[in-house]
mmCIF file of C-alpha atoms in Angstrom:
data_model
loop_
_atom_site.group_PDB
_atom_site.id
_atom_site.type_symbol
_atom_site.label_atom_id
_atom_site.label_comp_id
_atom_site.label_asym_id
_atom_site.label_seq_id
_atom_site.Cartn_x
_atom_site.Cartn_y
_atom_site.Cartn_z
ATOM 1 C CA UNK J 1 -22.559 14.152 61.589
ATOM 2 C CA UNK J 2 -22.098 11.587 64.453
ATOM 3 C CA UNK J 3 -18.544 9.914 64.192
ATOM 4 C CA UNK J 4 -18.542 6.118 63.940
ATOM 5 C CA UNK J 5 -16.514 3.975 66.249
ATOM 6 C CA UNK J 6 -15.474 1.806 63.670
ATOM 7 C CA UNK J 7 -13.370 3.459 60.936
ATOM 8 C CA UNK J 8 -12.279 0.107 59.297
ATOM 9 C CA UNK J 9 -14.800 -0.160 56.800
ATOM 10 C CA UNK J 10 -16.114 2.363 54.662
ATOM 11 C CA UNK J 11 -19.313 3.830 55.418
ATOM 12 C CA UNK J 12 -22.384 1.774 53.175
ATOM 13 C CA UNK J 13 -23.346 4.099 50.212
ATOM 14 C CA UNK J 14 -26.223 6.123 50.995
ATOM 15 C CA UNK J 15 -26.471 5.744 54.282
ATOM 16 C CA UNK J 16 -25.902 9.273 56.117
ATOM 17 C CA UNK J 17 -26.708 11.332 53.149
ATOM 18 C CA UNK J 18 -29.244 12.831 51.531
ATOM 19 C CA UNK J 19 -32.427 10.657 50.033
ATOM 20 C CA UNK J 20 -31.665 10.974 46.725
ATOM 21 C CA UNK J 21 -30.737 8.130 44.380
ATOM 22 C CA UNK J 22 -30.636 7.911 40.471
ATOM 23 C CA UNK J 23 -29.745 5.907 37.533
ATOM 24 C CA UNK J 24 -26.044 6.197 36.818
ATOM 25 C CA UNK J 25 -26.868 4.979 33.591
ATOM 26 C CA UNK J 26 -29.629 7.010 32.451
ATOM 27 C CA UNK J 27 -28.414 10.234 33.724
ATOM 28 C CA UNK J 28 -25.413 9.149 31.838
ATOM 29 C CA UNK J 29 -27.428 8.539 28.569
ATOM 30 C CA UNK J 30 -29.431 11.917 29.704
ATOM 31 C CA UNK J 31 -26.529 13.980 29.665
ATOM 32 C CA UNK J 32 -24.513 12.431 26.020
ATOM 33 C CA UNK J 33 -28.100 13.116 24.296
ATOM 34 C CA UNK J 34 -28.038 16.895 25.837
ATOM 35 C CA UNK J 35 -24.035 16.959 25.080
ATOM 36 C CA UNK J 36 -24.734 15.317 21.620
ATOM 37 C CA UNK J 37 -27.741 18.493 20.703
ATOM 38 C CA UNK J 38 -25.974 21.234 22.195
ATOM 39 C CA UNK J 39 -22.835 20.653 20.003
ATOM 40 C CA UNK J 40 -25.169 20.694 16.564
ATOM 41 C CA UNK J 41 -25.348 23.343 14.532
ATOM 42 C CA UNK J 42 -29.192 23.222 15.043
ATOM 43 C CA UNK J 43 -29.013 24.152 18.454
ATOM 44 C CA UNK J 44 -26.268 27.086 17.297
ATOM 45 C CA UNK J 45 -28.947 28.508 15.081
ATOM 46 C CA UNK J 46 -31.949 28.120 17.391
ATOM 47 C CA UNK J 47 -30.223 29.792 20.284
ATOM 48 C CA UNK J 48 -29.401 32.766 18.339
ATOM 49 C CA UNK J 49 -32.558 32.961 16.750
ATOM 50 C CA UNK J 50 -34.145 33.062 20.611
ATOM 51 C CA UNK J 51 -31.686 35.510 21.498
ATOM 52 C CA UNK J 52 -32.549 37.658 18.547
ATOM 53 C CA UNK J 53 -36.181 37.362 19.415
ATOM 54 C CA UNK J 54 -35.392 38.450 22.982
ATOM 55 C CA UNK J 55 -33.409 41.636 21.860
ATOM 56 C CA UNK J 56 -36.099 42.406 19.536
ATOM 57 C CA UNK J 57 -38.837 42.076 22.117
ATOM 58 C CA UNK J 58 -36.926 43.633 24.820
ATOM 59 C CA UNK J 59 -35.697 46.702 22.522
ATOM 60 C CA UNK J 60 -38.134 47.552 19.600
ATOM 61 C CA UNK J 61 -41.750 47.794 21.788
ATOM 62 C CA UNK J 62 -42.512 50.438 24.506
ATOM 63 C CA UNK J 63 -41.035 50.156 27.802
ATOM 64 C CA UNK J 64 -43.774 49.030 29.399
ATOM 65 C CA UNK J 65 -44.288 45.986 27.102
ATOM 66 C CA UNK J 66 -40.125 44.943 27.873
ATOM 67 C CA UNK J 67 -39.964 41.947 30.359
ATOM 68 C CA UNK J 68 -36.190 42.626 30.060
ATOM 69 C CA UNK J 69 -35.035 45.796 29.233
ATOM 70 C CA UNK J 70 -31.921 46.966 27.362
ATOM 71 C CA UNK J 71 -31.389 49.925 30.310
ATOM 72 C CA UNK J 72 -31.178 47.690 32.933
ATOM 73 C CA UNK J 73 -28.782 45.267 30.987
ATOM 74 C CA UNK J 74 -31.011 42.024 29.919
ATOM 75 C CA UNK J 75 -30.505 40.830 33.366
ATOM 76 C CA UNK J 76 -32.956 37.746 32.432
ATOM 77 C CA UNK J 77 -31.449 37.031 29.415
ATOM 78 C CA UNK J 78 -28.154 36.819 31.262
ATOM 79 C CA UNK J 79 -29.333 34.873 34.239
ATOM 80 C CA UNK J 80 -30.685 32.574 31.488
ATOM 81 C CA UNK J 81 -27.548 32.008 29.470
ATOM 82 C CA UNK J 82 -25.632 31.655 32.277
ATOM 83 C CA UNK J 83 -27.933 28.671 34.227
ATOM 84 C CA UNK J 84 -27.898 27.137 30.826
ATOM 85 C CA UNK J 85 -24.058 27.741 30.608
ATOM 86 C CA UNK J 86 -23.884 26.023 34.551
ATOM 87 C CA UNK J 87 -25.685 22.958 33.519
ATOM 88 C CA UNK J 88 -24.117 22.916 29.666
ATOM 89 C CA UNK J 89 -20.769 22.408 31.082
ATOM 90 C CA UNK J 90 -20.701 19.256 33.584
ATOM 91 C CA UNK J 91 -22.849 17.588 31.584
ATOM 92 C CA UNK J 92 -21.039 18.085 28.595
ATOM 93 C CA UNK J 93 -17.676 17.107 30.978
ATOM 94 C CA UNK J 94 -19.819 13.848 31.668
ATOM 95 C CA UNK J 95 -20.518 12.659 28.245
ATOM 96 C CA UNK J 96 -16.691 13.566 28.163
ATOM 97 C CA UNK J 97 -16.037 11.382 30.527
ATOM 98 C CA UNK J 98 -18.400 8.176 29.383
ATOM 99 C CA UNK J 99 -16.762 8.351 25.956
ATOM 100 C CA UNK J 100 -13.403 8.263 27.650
ATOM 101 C CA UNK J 101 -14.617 5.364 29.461
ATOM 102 C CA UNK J 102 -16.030 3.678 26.215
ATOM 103 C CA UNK J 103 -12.480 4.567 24.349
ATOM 104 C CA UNK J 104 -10.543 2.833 26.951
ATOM 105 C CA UNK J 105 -12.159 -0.518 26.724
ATOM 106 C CA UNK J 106 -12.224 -0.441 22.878
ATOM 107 C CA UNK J 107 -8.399 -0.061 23.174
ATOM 108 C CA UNK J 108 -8.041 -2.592 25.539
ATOM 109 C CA UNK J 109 -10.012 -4.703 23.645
ATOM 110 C CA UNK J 110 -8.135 -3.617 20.338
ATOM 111 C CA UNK J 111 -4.823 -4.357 22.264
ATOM 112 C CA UNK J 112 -5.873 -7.678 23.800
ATOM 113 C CA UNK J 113 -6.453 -8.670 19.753
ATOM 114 C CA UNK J 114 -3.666 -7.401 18.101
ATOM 115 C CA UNK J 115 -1.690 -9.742 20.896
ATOM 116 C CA UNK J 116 -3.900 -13.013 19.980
ATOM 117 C CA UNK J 117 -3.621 -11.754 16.291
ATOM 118 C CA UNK J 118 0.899 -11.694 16.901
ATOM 119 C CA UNK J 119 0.482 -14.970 18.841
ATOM 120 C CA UNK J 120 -1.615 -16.593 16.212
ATOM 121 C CA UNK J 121 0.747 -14.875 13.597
ATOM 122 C CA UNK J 122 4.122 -16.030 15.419
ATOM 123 C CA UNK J 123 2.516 -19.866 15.966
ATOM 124 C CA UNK J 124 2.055 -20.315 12.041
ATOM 125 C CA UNK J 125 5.317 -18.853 11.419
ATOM 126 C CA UNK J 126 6.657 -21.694 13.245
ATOM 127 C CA UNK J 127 4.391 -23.913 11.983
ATOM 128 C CA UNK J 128 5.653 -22.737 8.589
ATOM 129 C CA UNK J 129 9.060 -22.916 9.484
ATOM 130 C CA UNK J 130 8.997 -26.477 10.202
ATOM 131 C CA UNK J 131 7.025 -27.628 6.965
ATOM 132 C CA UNK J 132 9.921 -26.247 5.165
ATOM 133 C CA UNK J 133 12.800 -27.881 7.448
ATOM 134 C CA UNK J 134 10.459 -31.397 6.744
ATOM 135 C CA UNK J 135 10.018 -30.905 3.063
ATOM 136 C CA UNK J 136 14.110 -29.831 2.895
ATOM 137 C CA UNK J 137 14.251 -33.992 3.364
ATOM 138 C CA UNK J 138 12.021 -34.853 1.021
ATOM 139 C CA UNK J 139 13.602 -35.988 -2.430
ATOM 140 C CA UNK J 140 12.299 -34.496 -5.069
ATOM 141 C CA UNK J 141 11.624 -36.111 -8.436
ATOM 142 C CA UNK J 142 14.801 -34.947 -10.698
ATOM 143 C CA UNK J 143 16.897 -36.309 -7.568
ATOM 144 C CA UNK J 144 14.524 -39.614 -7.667
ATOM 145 C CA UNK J 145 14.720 -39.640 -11.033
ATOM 146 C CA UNK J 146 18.715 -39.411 -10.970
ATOM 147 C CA UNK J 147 19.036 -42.005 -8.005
ATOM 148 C CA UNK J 148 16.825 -44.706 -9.950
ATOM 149 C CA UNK J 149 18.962 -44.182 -13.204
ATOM 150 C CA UNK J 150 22.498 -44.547 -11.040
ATOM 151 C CA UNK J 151 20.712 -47.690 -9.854
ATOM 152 C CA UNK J 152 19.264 -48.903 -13.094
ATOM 153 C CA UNK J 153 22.925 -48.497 -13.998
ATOM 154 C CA UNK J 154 24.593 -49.936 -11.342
ATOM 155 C CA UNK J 155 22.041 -53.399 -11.900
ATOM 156 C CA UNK J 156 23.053 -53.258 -15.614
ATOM 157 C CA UNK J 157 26.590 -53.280 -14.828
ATOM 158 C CA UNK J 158 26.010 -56.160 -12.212
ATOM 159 C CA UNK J 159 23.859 -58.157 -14.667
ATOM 160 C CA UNK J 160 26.880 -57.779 -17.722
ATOM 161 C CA UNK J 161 29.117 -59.059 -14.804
ATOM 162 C CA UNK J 162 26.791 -62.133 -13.604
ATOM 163 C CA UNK J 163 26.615 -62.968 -17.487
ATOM 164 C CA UNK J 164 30.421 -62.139 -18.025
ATOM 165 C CA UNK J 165 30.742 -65.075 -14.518
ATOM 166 C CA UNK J 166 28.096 -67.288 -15.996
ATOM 167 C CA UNK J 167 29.765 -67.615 -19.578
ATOM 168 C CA UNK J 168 33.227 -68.238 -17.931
ATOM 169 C CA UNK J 169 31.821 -71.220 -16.067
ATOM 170 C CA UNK J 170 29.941 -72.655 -19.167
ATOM 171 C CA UNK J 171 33.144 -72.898 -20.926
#
């Protein structure tokens, strides 16, 4: 690789590699919907049924008629089981890995709620708070009630007075 004389910026992606691009996305989506099959119970039962028709084809008919026999160990069928083991594992480790992405954002989503939901919570606590300090001043009807009666009162006993003045004068 030729060595740049400017190492203060990172190389530009792709350039000085191999030709070969691809969707992140897609191979991302390719690799949950392979992750999502191999951990059914489907795939369980088909794989065993293949490797049951393998063993039987590779044990019950003549040698000659065995594309991989039992005496030389089911080399194939091991070769195959392990390539399918190979790919199985990253991509299973990338679904992983996507999920893990998608779980992350949901919780910081989830937590930047839950901190409107206490702010919004807290606010009308206050805001409750102060209708009840506001309405603590407000006079009520038995005190209104009382007050109007002390004054009704009060005028009565001013009025018997006036009259008590008034009849003094007149005689």
């Amino acid at each position: 690789m030729k060595r740049r004389s400017d190492l203060t910026q990172p190389r530009e992606r792709g350039r000085g590699r191999i030709g070969v691009s691809y969707d992140p996305e897609f191979f991302g989506q390719f690799s949950e919907s392979i992750a999502r099959f191999i951990g059914t119970a489907r795939f369980l039962v088909w794989q065993t049924a293949v490797i049951i028709i393998w063993l039987a084809a590779n044990t019950l008919p003549p040698e000659k008629y065995q594309f991989d026999p039992w005496n030389r160990g089911l080399v194939l069928l091991t070769l195959v089981l392990s390539l399918q083991a190979a790919y199985a594992a990253p991509l299973i480790l990338l679904a992983q890995n996507r999920q893990e992405r998608r779980d992350r954002v949901g919780a910081e989503h989830d937590r930047d709620v839950a901190e409107r939901t206490q702010a919004d919570t807290e606010f009308l606590a206050r805001e409750i708070a102060s209708v009840r300090y506001s309405l603590a001043d407000v006079v009520t009807g038995e005190e209104l009630r009382d007050e109007l009666s002390g004054i009704a009162e009060a005028i009565e006993q001013l009025n018997a007075r006036l009259d008590d003045v008034l009849a003094r004068r007149t005689a």
